[in-house]
Short mmCIF file of C-alpha atoms in Angstrom, two decimals:
data_model
loop_
_atom_site.label_atom_id
_atom_site.label_comp_id
_atom_site.label_asym_id
_atom_site.label_seq_id
_atom_site.Cartn_x
_atom_site.Cartn_y
_atom_site.Cartn_z
CA MET N 1 117.88 127.92 31.59
CA SER N 2 119.61 129.37 34.64
CA LYS N 3 118.40 132.65 36.09
CA GLY N 4 121.81 134.23 35.53
CA ILE N 5 121.90 133.26 31.87
CA THR N 6 118.41 134.67 31.34
CA LEU N 7 119.32 137.97 32.99
CA LEU N 8 122.42 138.19 30.86
CA ALA N 9 120.32 137.64 27.76
CA LEU N 10 117.85 140.35 28.72
CA ALA N 11 120.60 142.79 29.57
CA LEU N 12 122.20 142.38 26.17
CA SER N 13 119.16 141.92 23.93
CA ALA N 14 119.18 145.55 22.89
CA LEU N 15 122.45 145.11 21.00
CA LEU N 16 122.46 144.66 17.23
CA PRO N 17 120.97 141.39 15.93
CA ALA N 18 122.97 138.85 13.92
CA SER N 19 121.32 140.03 10.70
CA ALA N 20 123.07 143.38 11.12
CA PHE N 21 126.33 141.65 10.18
CA ALA N 22 126.97 140.93 6.55
CA ALA N 23 128.46 137.52 5.84
CA ASP N 24 131.87 138.99 4.99
CA LYS N 25 135.34 137.68 5.71
CA ASP N 26 135.32 139.23 9.19
CA THR N 27 132.26 137.23 10.30
CA ILE N 28 131.31 133.56 10.47
CA ILE N 29 127.80 132.55 11.50
CA TYR N 30 127.29 129.11 13.01
CA CYS N 31 123.78 127.64 13.26
CA SER N 32 123.81 126.21 16.77
CA GLU N 33 121.34 123.47 17.75
CA ALA N 34 120.24 124.94 21.09
CA SER N 35 120.79 127.62 23.71
CA PRO N 36 123.49 126.82 26.28
CA GLU N 37 122.51 125.67 29.75
CA SER N 38 125.42 127.71 31.09
CA PHE N 39 128.55 129.46 29.87
CA ASN N 40 130.53 127.57 32.52
CA PRO N 41 131.40 124.11 31.13
CA GLN N 42 131.96 122.80 34.66
CA ILE N 43 128.20 122.87 35.30
CA ALA N 44 126.90 122.17 31.80
CA SER N 45 126.15 118.72 30.41
CA SER N 46 125.05 119.11 26.77
CA GLY N 47 126.97 119.33 23.51
CA PRO N 48 125.57 122.72 22.44
CA SER N 49 126.56 124.16 25.82
CA PHE N 50 130.13 122.93 25.47
CA VAL N 51 130.42 124.30 21.93
CA ALA N 52 129.22 127.70 23.18
CA SER N 53 131.49 127.75 26.23
CA SER N 54 134.54 125.51 26.53
CA GLN N 55 135.17 125.16 22.79
CA THR N 56 135.07 128.88 22.05
CA GLN N 57 136.20 130.63 25.23
CA TYR N 58 138.38 128.27 27.24
CA ASN N 59 141.35 125.91 27.11
CA ARG N 60 142.31 122.86 29.14
CA LEU N 61 145.60 121.46 30.41
CA ILE N 62 145.80 119.04 27.50
CA ASN N 63 144.34 118.68 24.05
CA PHE N 64 143.99 115.59 21.85
CA ASP N 65 145.80 114.69 18.68
CA PRO N 66 142.98 114.79 16.07
CA VAL N 67 144.19 111.61 14.35
CA LYS N 68 145.60 109.46 17.17
CA ASN N 69 143.22 110.75 19.87
CA THR N 70 146.15 110.82 22.29
CA PRO N 71 146.90 113.62 24.81
CA VAL N 72 149.05 116.51 23.57
CA PRO N 73 150.08 119.78 25.29
CA SER N 74 147.74 122.74 25.65
CA LEU N 75 147.86 124.92 28.78
CA ALA N 76 150.26 122.30 30.14
CA THR N 77 153.41 121.93 28.08
CA GLU N 78 154.50 118.64 29.63
CA TRP N 79 153.79 116.27 32.52
CA THR N 80 155.41 113.52 34.53
CA ILE N 81 153.85 110.52 36.27
CA SER N 82 155.35 108.93 39.37
CA PRO N 83 156.36 105.24 39.21
CA ASP N 84 153.39 104.23 41.37
CA GLY N 85 151.00 106.05 39.01
CA LYS N 86 149.54 108.19 41.80
CA THR N 87 151.28 111.56 41.32
CA TYR N 88 150.98 113.72 38.19
CA THR N 89 153.05 116.89 37.85
CA PHE N 90 152.10 119.37 35.12
CA THR N 91 154.37 122.10 33.77
CA LEU N 92 152.20 125.07 32.77
CA ARG N 93 152.54 127.25 29.68
CA GLN N 94 153.90 130.72 30.41
CA GLY N 95 152.71 134.00 28.89
CA VAL N 96 149.07 132.95 28.41
CA LYS N 97 146.68 135.91 28.70
CA PHE N 98 143.15 135.79 30.08
CA ASN N 99 140.42 137.71 28.28
CA SER N 100 138.66 140.65 29.93
CA ASN N 101 135.09 141.95 30.09
CA LYS N 102 133.20 144.98 31.38
CA PHE N 103 133.42 143.66 34.97
CA PHE N 104 137.07 142.76 35.13
CA LYS N 105 140.50 143.22 33.53
CA PRO N 106 143.15 140.66 34.53
CA THR N 107 146.38 141.90 36.07
CA ARG N 108 148.38 138.71 35.59
CA ASP N 109 148.88 135.78 33.20
CA PHE N 110 147.48 132.28 33.63
CA ASN N 111 149.24 130.35 36.38
CA ALA N 112 148.90 127.52 38.89
CA ASP N 113 146.34 129.40 41.00
CA ASP N 114 143.85 129.13 38.13
CA VAL N 115 144.29 125.36 37.92
CA ILE N 116 143.81 125.01 41.69
CA PHE N 117 140.65 127.15 41.59
CA SER N 118 139.21 125.24 38.63
CA VAL N 119 139.73 121.90 40.40
CA MET N 120 138.74 122.82 43.94
CA ARG N 121 135.55 124.63 42.96
CA GLN N 122 134.32 121.29 41.68
CA LYS N 123 135.88 119.02 44.31
CA ASP N 124 135.40 120.81 47.62
CA PRO N 125 131.77 121.21 48.86
CA ASN N 126 132.99 123.98 51.20
CA HIS N 127 134.71 125.98 48.47
CA PRO N 128 133.13 129.46 48.26
CA TYR N 129 132.25 128.90 44.59
CA HIS N 130 131.02 125.31 44.87
CA LYS N 131 127.34 126.27 45.15
CA VAL N 132 127.42 129.34 42.90
CA SER N 133 124.90 128.93 40.06
CA GLN N 134 123.68 125.80 41.85
CA GLY N 135 126.29 123.77 40.01
CA ASN N 136 126.39 120.03 40.56
CA TYR N 137 129.54 119.30 38.49
CA GLU N 138 128.10 116.18 36.87
CA TYR N 139 131.07 115.33 34.67
CA PHE N 140 133.65 115.83 37.43
CA THR N 141 131.79 113.41 39.68
CA ASP N 142 130.73 111.06 36.86
CA VAL N 143 134.38 110.27 36.08
CA GLY N 144 135.09 109.94 39.82
CA LEU N 145 137.55 112.82 40.24
CA ASP N 146 135.86 114.00 43.43
CA LYS N 147 137.09 110.82 45.14
CA LEU N 148 140.17 110.07 43.05
CA ILE N 149 141.98 113.39 43.66
CA GLN N 150 143.39 113.39 47.18
CA ASP N 151 145.23 116.67 46.83
CA VAL N 152 146.21 119.26 44.24
CA LYS N 153 149.28 121.34 45.08
CA LYS N 154 150.89 124.47 43.71
CA ILE N 155 154.61 123.74 43.44
CA ASP N 156 155.26 127.19 42.00
CA ASP N 157 153.48 129.50 39.56
CA TYR N 158 154.05 127.12 36.66
CA HIS N 159 153.97 123.67 38.22
CA VAL N 160 150.92 121.88 39.64
CA GLN N 161 150.90 118.45 41.24
CA PHE N 162 147.93 116.10 41.60
CA VAL N 163 148.04 113.32 44.20
CA LEU N 164 145.58 110.48 43.55
CA SER N 165 144.12 107.94 45.95
CA GLU N 166 145.01 105.16 43.49
CA PRO N 167 146.46 104.80 39.98
CA ASN N 168 144.03 105.65 37.21
CA ALA N 169 144.82 104.99 33.56
CA ALA N 170 142.20 107.51 32.39
CA PHE N 171 143.28 110.42 34.59
CA LEU N 172 145.43 112.26 32.07
CA ALA N 173 142.79 112.07 29.34
CA ASP N 174 140.19 113.46 31.75
CA TRP N 175 142.02 116.81 31.71
CA GLY N 176 141.18 117.33 28.07
CA MET N 177 137.43 117.13 28.70
CA ASP N 178 135.14 120.16 28.58
CA PHE N 179 134.51 120.27 32.34
CA ALA N 180 138.28 120.59 32.84
CA SER N 181 138.36 124.06 31.27
CA ILE N 182 140.54 126.46 33.23
CA LEU N 183 138.79 129.50 34.76
CA SER N 184 140.42 132.62 36.17
CA ALA N 185 140.97 132.54 39.93
CA GLU N 186 141.71 136.26 39.95
CA TYR N 187 138.36 137.02 38.30
CA ALA N 188 136.59 134.75 40.78
CA ASP N 189 138.19 136.49 43.74
CA ALA N 190 137.24 139.93 42.41
CA MET N 191 133.61 138.94 41.75
CA MET N 192 133.25 137.34 45.18
CA LYS N 193 134.46 140.56 46.80
CA LYS N 194 131.92 142.56 44.78
CA GLY N 195 129.12 140.19 45.78
CA THR N 196 128.50 139.07 42.18
CA PRO N 197 130.13 135.61 41.94
CA GLU N 198 127.59 134.48 39.33
CA ASN N 199 129.32 136.76 36.81
CA VAL N 200 132.07 134.13 36.55
CA ASP N 201 129.56 131.73 35.01
CA ASN N 202 127.45 134.21 33.05
CA TRP N 203 130.23 136.48 31.73
CA PRO N 204 133.07 134.02 31.12
CA ILE N 205 136.72 134.97 31.20
CA GLY N 206 138.95 132.30 29.71
CA THR N 207 142.11 131.90 27.67
CA GLY N 208 140.35 130.67 24.51
CA PRO N 209 140.15 132.04 20.95
CA TYR N 210 136.92 134.00 21.42
CA VAL N 211 135.34 136.36 23.95
CA LEU N 212 131.60 136.59 24.71
CA GLN N 213 129.99 139.88 23.62
CA GLN N 214 126.24 139.24 23.57
CA TYR N 215 123.72 136.53 24.34
CA LYS N 216 120.05 136.69 23.42
CA VAL N 217 118.26 133.57 24.67
CA ASP N 218 117.06 131.18 21.94
CA SER N 219 118.25 133.66 19.33
CA LEU N 220 121.97 134.40 19.11
CA ILE N 221 125.36 134.48 20.78
CA ARG N 222 127.99 136.91 19.59
CA TYR N 223 131.73 136.55 20.16
CA ILE N 224 134.76 138.62 19.21
CA ALA N 225 138.22 137.22 18.53
CA ASN N 226 140.76 137.19 21.36
CA PRO N 227 143.54 139.53 20.16
CA ASN N 228 146.07 137.87 22.47
CA TYR N 229 145.34 134.21 21.82
CA TRP N 230 148.37 132.16 22.83
CA ASP N 231 147.91 129.56 20.07
CA GLY N 232 148.19 131.99 17.17
CA ALA N 233 146.15 134.77 15.58
CA VAL N 234 142.41 134.11 15.24
CA PRO N 235 141.65 134.86 11.57
CA THR N 236 137.94 135.74 11.88
CA LYS N 237 137.05 138.72 14.06
CA HIS N 238 133.34 138.02 14.63
CA LEU N 239 131.77 134.64 15.43
CA ILE N 240 127.99 134.50 15.75
CA PHE N 241 125.87 131.55 16.88
CA SER N 242 122.43 131.71 15.31
CA ILE N 243 120.43 129.38 17.58
CA THR N 244 118.40 127.19 15.21
CA PRO N 245 116.97 123.99 16.78
CA ASP N 246 115.20 122.73 13.64
CA VAL N 247 117.42 120.66 11.35
CA GLN N 248 115.54 121.71 8.21
CA THR N 249 115.83 125.39 9.07
CA ARG N 250 119.55 125.00 9.66
CA LEU N 251 120.04 123.64 6.15
CA ALA N 252 117.85 126.37 4.65
CA LYS N 253 120.00 129.02 6.37
CA LEU N 254 123.15 127.38 5.06
CA GLN N 255 121.75 127.35 1.53
CA THR N 256 120.90 131.06 1.68
CA ASN N 257 124.24 131.94 3.31
CA GLU N 258 122.56 133.08 6.55
CA CYS N 259 124.86 130.56 8.20
CA GLN N 260 128.24 129.38 6.99
CA ILE N 261 128.53 126.29 9.25
CA ILE N 262 125.88 123.87 10.52
CA PRO N 263 126.29 120.88 12.84
CA ALA N 264 124.56 117.51 12.56
CA PRO N 265 122.76 117.63 9.21
CA SER N 266 120.26 114.80 8.84
CA PRO N 267 121.26 111.88 6.58
CA VAL N 268 118.25 112.67 4.36
CA GLN N 269 119.89 116.05 3.64
CA PHE N 270 123.23 114.65 2.47
CA ASP N 271 122.32 114.43 -1.22
CA ALA N 272 121.07 118.01 -1.35
CA ILE N 273 124.27 119.25 0.28
CA LYS N 274 126.51 117.21 -2.03
CA LYS N 275 124.69 118.43 -5.16
CA ASN N 276 125.04 122.11 -4.21
CA LYS N 277 128.36 123.50 -5.47
CA ASP N 278 128.25 126.24 -2.82
CA LEU N 279 128.13 123.74 0.04
CA ALA N 280 130.43 121.06 1.43
CA LEU N 281 129.61 118.01 3.57
CA HIS N 282 132.27 116.85 6.03
CA SER N 283 132.44 113.62 8.03
CA VAL N 284 134.60 112.61 10.97
CA ASP N 285 135.08 109.11 12.34
CA ALA N 286 133.74 109.40 15.85
CA LEU N 287 133.90 107.39 19.05
CA ASN N 288 130.27 107.09 20.07
CA VAL N 289 127.44 104.70 20.76
CA GLY N 290 123.68 105.18 20.55
CA TYR N 291 121.56 102.94 22.72
CA LEU N 292 118.25 102.30 24.42
CA ALA N 293 118.63 101.96 28.19
CA PHE N 294 116.27 99.79 30.24
CA ASN N 295 115.62 101.19 33.71
CA THR N 296 116.57 98.04 35.60
CA GLU N 297 115.16 99.45 38.85
CA LYS N 298 111.63 99.34 37.38
CA LYS N 299 109.48 96.35 36.50
CA PRO N 300 109.53 94.52 34.17
CA PHE N 301 113.10 95.57 33.33
CA ASP N 302 114.48 94.27 36.61
CA ASN N 303 114.09 90.86 34.94
CA VAL N 304 117.04 89.97 32.69
CA LEU N 305 114.78 87.73 30.57
CA VAL N 306 112.68 90.76 29.59
CA ARG N 307 115.77 92.75 28.67
CA GLN N 308 117.13 89.89 26.58
CA ALA N 309 113.73 89.41 24.94
CA LEU N 310 113.49 93.01 23.78
CA ASN N 311 117.02 92.83 22.42
CA TYR N 312 115.88 89.90 20.27
CA ALA N 313 112.68 91.79 19.36
CA THR N 314 114.50 94.84 17.95
CA ASP N 315 115.57 94.81 14.31
CA LYS N 316 118.72 96.92 14.66
CA LYS N 317 119.87 96.42 11.07
CA ALA N 318 116.57 97.75 9.75
CA ILE N 319 116.85 100.79 12.06
CA VAL N 320 120.39 101.61 10.97
CA ASN N 321 119.55 101.15 7.28
CA ALA N 322 116.42 103.31 7.46
CA VAL N 323 117.61 106.08 9.77
CA PHE N 324 121.38 106.35 9.38
CA MET N 325 121.41 105.87 5.60
CA GLY N 326 125.09 104.98 5.47
CA SER N 327 126.18 107.28 8.30
CA GLY N 328 126.29 104.57 10.96
CA THR N 329 126.83 100.89 11.70
CA VAL N 330 125.07 98.43 14.01
CA ALA N 331 126.48 98.47 17.57
CA LYS N 332 126.76 95.54 19.94
CA SER N 333 128.96 96.84 22.75
CA PRO N 334 129.04 99.80 25.14
CA LEU N 335 132.50 100.54 23.69
CA PRO N 336 132.84 101.98 20.18
CA PRO N 337 134.81 100.03 17.55
CA ASN N 338 138.47 101.06 17.24
CA MET N 339 138.61 101.92 20.96
CA LEU N 340 141.01 100.12 23.27
CA GLY N 341 139.23 97.12 24.77
CA TYR N 342 136.48 96.77 22.14
CA LYS N 343 135.70 93.05 21.84
CA LYS N 344 135.36 92.37 18.13
CA ASP N 345 134.06 88.83 18.60
CA LEU N 346 131.44 89.79 21.19
CA GLN N 347 128.17 88.03 20.47
CA ASP N 348 125.17 90.16 19.53
CA TYR N 349 121.43 89.58 19.71
CA ALA N 350 120.03 88.53 16.36
CA TYR N 351 116.60 89.77 15.31
CA ASP N 352 114.40 86.87 16.45
CA PRO N 353 110.81 87.77 17.43
CA GLN N 354 109.94 84.16 18.28
CA LYS N 355 112.86 83.92 20.68
CA ALA N 356 111.67 87.19 22.20
CA LYS N 357 108.17 85.77 22.73
CA ASP N 358 109.57 82.63 24.35
CA LEU N 359 111.66 84.65 26.79
CA LEU N 360 108.76 86.96 27.65
CA LYS N 361 106.65 83.88 28.39
CA GLN N 362 109.40 82.56 30.70
CA ALA N 363 109.36 85.95 32.43
CA GLY N 364 105.61 85.67 33.01
CA LEU N 365 104.69 88.25 30.38
CA GLU N 366 102.95 86.02 27.87
CA ASN N 367 100.16 88.63 27.86
CA GLY N 368 102.64 91.42 27.12
CA ALA N 369 103.28 94.68 28.95
CA GLU N 370 102.81 98.43 28.62
CA VAL N 371 105.84 100.70 29.00
CA THR N 372 107.03 104.18 28.11
CA LEU N 373 109.81 104.82 25.61
CA TRP N 374 111.58 108.16 25.92
CA SER N 375 112.64 109.72 22.62
CA MET N 376 115.36 112.37 22.49
CA PRO N 377 114.26 115.84 21.27
CA VAL N 378 117.62 116.47 19.59
CA GLN N 379 119.64 114.95 16.76
CA ARG N 380 123.03 113.40 17.42
CA PRO N 381 125.51 111.44 15.25
CA TYR N 382 124.61 108.33 17.24
CA ASN N 383 120.88 109.09 16.85
CA PRO N 384 120.07 111.34 13.87
CA ASN N 385 116.29 110.86 14.12
CA SER N 386 115.18 109.76 17.58
CA ARG N 387 111.47 109.87 16.81
CA ARG N 388 111.86 107.56 13.82
CA ILE N 389 114.02 105.14 15.81
CA ALA N 390 111.47 105.15 18.64
CA GLU N 391 108.64 104.42 16.20
CA MET N 392 110.53 101.49 14.66
CA ILE N 393 111.29 100.05 18.11
CA GLN N 394 107.66 100.59 19.09
CA ASN N 395 106.55 98.65 16.03
CA ASP N 396 109.03 95.82 16.68
CA TRP N 397 107.99 95.44 20.31
CA ALA N 398 104.31 95.46 19.43
CA LYS N 399 104.90 92.29 17.41
CA VAL N 400 105.88 90.47 20.62
CA GLY N 401 103.12 91.97 22.76
CA VAL N 402 104.92 94.89 24.40
CA LYS N 403 103.13 98.20 23.91
CA ALA N 404 105.48 101.18 24.12
CA LYS N 405 104.12 104.70 24.52
CA ILE N 406 106.56 107.21 23.02
CA VAL N 407 107.12 110.36 25.08
CA THR N 408 109.58 113.22 24.79
CA TYR N 409 110.55 116.33 26.71
CA GLU N 410 112.60 119.49 26.31
CA TRP N 411 116.27 118.48 26.28
CA GLY N 412 117.15 119.81 29.73
CA GLU N 413 114.09 118.14 31.25
CA TYR N 414 114.89 114.93 29.37
CA LEU N 415 118.41 114.80 30.79
CA SER N 416 117.26 115.68 34.30
CA GLY N 417 114.45 113.12 34.31
CA MET N 418 116.69 110.38 33.01
CA ARG N 419 119.34 111.08 35.63
CA LYS N 420 116.64 110.77 38.30
CA GLY N 421 115.46 107.45 36.86
CA GLU N 422 111.97 108.61 35.87
CA HIS N 423 111.99 106.67 32.57
CA ASP N 424 111.03 103.07 31.81
CA THR N 425 113.24 102.97 28.73
CA ALA N 426 115.11 105.84 27.11
CA LEU N 427 117.02 106.47 23.91
CA PHE N 428 120.37 108.05 24.61
CA GLY N 429 124.00 107.89 23.54
CA TRP N 430 127.51 109.00 24.32
CA MET N 431 130.28 110.77 22.46
CA SER N 432 133.79 110.11 23.71
CA ASP N 433 135.10 112.96 25.82
CA ASN N 434 138.65 111.71 26.16
CA GLY N 435 139.26 108.64 23.98
CA ASP N 436 139.55 106.31 26.98
CA PRO N 437 137.34 103.21 27.39
CA ASP N 438 136.65 104.10 31.01
CA ASN N 439 134.65 107.06 29.67
CA PHE N 440 132.11 104.52 28.41
CA ALA N 441 132.51 101.34 30.45
CA ASP N 442 132.42 102.95 33.88
CA VAL N 443 130.76 106.32 33.32
CA LEU N 444 127.77 104.75 31.54
CA LEU N 445 127.41 101.40 33.32
CA GLY N 446 129.48 101.44 36.51
CA CYS N 447 127.77 101.06 39.89
CA GLY N 448 128.97 104.48 41.06
CA SER N 449 127.34 106.07 38.03
CA VAL N 450 123.87 105.01 39.20
CA LYS N 451 124.14 107.58 41.97
CA THR N 452 125.57 110.31 39.75
CA GLY N 453 122.89 109.63 37.13
CA SER N 454 125.03 108.92 34.07
CA ASN N 455 124.12 105.22 34.23
CA ALA N 456 120.71 105.50 32.55
CA ALA N 457 120.10 101.78 32.95
CA ARG N 458 120.58 102.15 36.72
CA TRP N 459 122.28 98.76 36.46
CA CYS N 460 124.83 97.61 39.00
CA ASP N 461 126.51 94.26 38.47
CA LYS N 462 129.35 93.46 40.89
CA GLY N 463 131.23 91.25 38.47
CA TYR N 464 131.11 93.86 35.69
CA ASN N 465 131.93 96.70 38.05
CA ASP N 466 134.93 94.93 39.58
CA LEU N 467 136.40 94.37 36.11
CA VAL N 468 136.07 97.99 34.94
CA GLN N 469 137.43 99.29 38.25
CA LYS N 470 140.43 96.98 37.93
CA ALA N 471 140.92 98.17 34.35
CA LYS N 472 141.27 101.75 35.61
CA LEU N 473 144.15 100.68 37.85
CA THR N 474 145.94 98.88 35.02
CA SER N 475 148.42 100.80 32.90
CA ASP N 476 149.30 97.98 30.46
CA PRO N 477 147.02 98.39 27.39
CA ALA N 478 146.80 94.67 26.60
CA ALA N 479 145.84 93.83 30.18
CA ARG N 480 143.24 96.60 30.20
CA ALA N 481 141.78 95.34 26.94
CA GLU N 482 141.41 91.84 28.37
CA LEU N 483 139.52 93.18 31.40
CA TYR N 484 137.16 95.23 29.25
CA GLY N 485 136.57 92.18 27.07
CA GLN N 486 135.45 90.19 30.10
CA ALA N 487 133.21 93.05 31.22
CA GLN N 488 131.54 93.16 27.80
CA GLU N 489 130.66 89.47 28.09
CA ILE N 490 128.77 90.23 31.31
CA TYR N 491 127.13 93.21 29.62
CA TYR N 492 125.93 90.92 26.82
CA GLN N 493 124.45 88.37 29.21
CA GLN N 494 122.76 90.95 31.45
CA ALA N 495 121.52 93.18 28.59
CA PRO N 496 121.03 96.52 30.42
CA TRP N 497 120.85 98.22 27.00
CA ILE N 498 119.99 97.63 23.43
CA ALA N 499 123.20 98.88 21.79
CA LEU N 500 121.88 100.37 18.55
CA ALA N 501 124.46 102.18 16.45
CA ASN N 502 127.85 103.82 16.10
CA GLY N 503 127.53 106.94 13.97
CA LYS N 504 129.91 109.20 12.12
CA THR N 505 129.95 112.90 12.97
CA PHE N 506 128.85 115.13 10.10
CA PHE N 507 128.83 118.87 9.61
CA ALA N 508 128.26 121.06 6.59
CA THR N 509 129.74 124.39 5.54
CA ARG N 510 129.66 126.90 2.75
CA SER N 511 132.33 125.93 0.23
CA ASN N 512 134.41 129.00 1.04
CA VAL N 513 134.89 128.03 4.71
CA SER N 514 138.28 126.65 5.72
CA GLY N 515 140.02 125.94 9.01
CA PHE N 516 136.95 124.84 10.97
CA SER N 517 137.29 121.33 12.37
CA VAL N 518 135.47 118.81 14.53
CA SER N 519 137.35 116.17 16.50
CA LEU N 520 137.30 114.28 19.77
CA MET N 521 137.57 117.65 21.52
CA GLY N 522 134.51 119.01 19.74
CA SER N 523 134.33 122.06 17.48
CA ASP N 524 137.41 124.19 16.84
CA PHE N 525 136.68 127.70 15.55
CA SER N 526 140.15 129.10 16.25
CA LYS N 527 141.39 128.74 12.65
CA ALA N 528 138.05 129.09 10.82
CA LYS N 529 137.85 131.68 8.06
CA LEU N 530 136.03 132.63 4.85
CA ASN N 531 138.15 132.46 1.71
#
């Protein structure tokens, strides 16, 4: 938790608690999984942080069609791409109002200056805001925008032009991701002059449907509807996040109407939700993959035979049947099914303990090995019960002589340690941020992502990397798909992961909730209401 966030929480903790609000039609209470790392989505990296920041208080240049997962207008109304694919010109929406807070009241509408500020804070190490809140802009660098964007120019107040170093088929989709939320340049200038630049991150001012009112760490976040929201009236005046990490407690609060919406119910809870007439279970086809990453920089996982062996040693079908209970399917690729470039006929590793033993013997590990297995402390659609999955893998590996010690850490520490390569093996996963295969193939397994930390396998294969980099330069979908198919063949042979599962996204609500939705862009509260 950042120092600024903690101070904000302490400063506001004297305000009324969530329980002071009745669950009436003016208030919706959402049982959030965790406290946010930051209220600035540029420097956050976890789902709960994005839900609490970018998905409630901000907008981006584009949004995504919830069915087709294709870019559609948001703060940008249209865009053009030069014939060489290196220049993007966005036309910005006019008349969009920024919110205000006790520190600042905007004097102008959203314009090109805000886009420039939001980009350059992340891109330019010498920008006055670059080091505020000790931000490291993981997503911006993970997708390579720090190097890809050569220049960003203000044509006039409502036109912005990006000049790229090379064509990039994923560039447009990147501007719908959480880190691409548009902040107020005017607010930033005012706070810098006052000597309190951290207010920009701790007291957000955005163009989104809700405005931050109160934050009490590990307890609650309170928002109030934006009365001037450009995308239509927000029907519910008060939105409260009741921070509830335990999945059982979240369901109990939903059952007693202490919360009206909960994310990520466990599959073992589905029957109870379905049988309760006051509750509703919702599912969304998601683009995700859950996996176990081998740290290929550490022995014995620098040996491909060991990685292949443990793929054979892991009974993925048993894991999916026991843990996902119908909410997921067995994965074999770093790309989710139904995504451009997914290779349907890609070979997978069958469950074959004897084959695993033979390969371990070839690798010189006939006497086995002792390793650590990191287990996520949170539930995700691609991993609804990390401890149970870790225990099943532990049991499978023990049968071939590999002893795995299960360890876990607080979520922020888990993410930080994994990015630094402190793990031997780690359970992790990825939800699509933008619907583009590059968001998986390169961000999770590209050579450049070893340095940024998003490549948890710390695996760099030149042949694989060359293919996914070429795919980024290719605009023809069929040609891109062919390149990703070839890359997946190398992935299969080199086995930097055990691809475990592709899961559906589930959430549950009280039966009288309407308008709330979850999609590729995350959670949308802007139309949520109680009937």
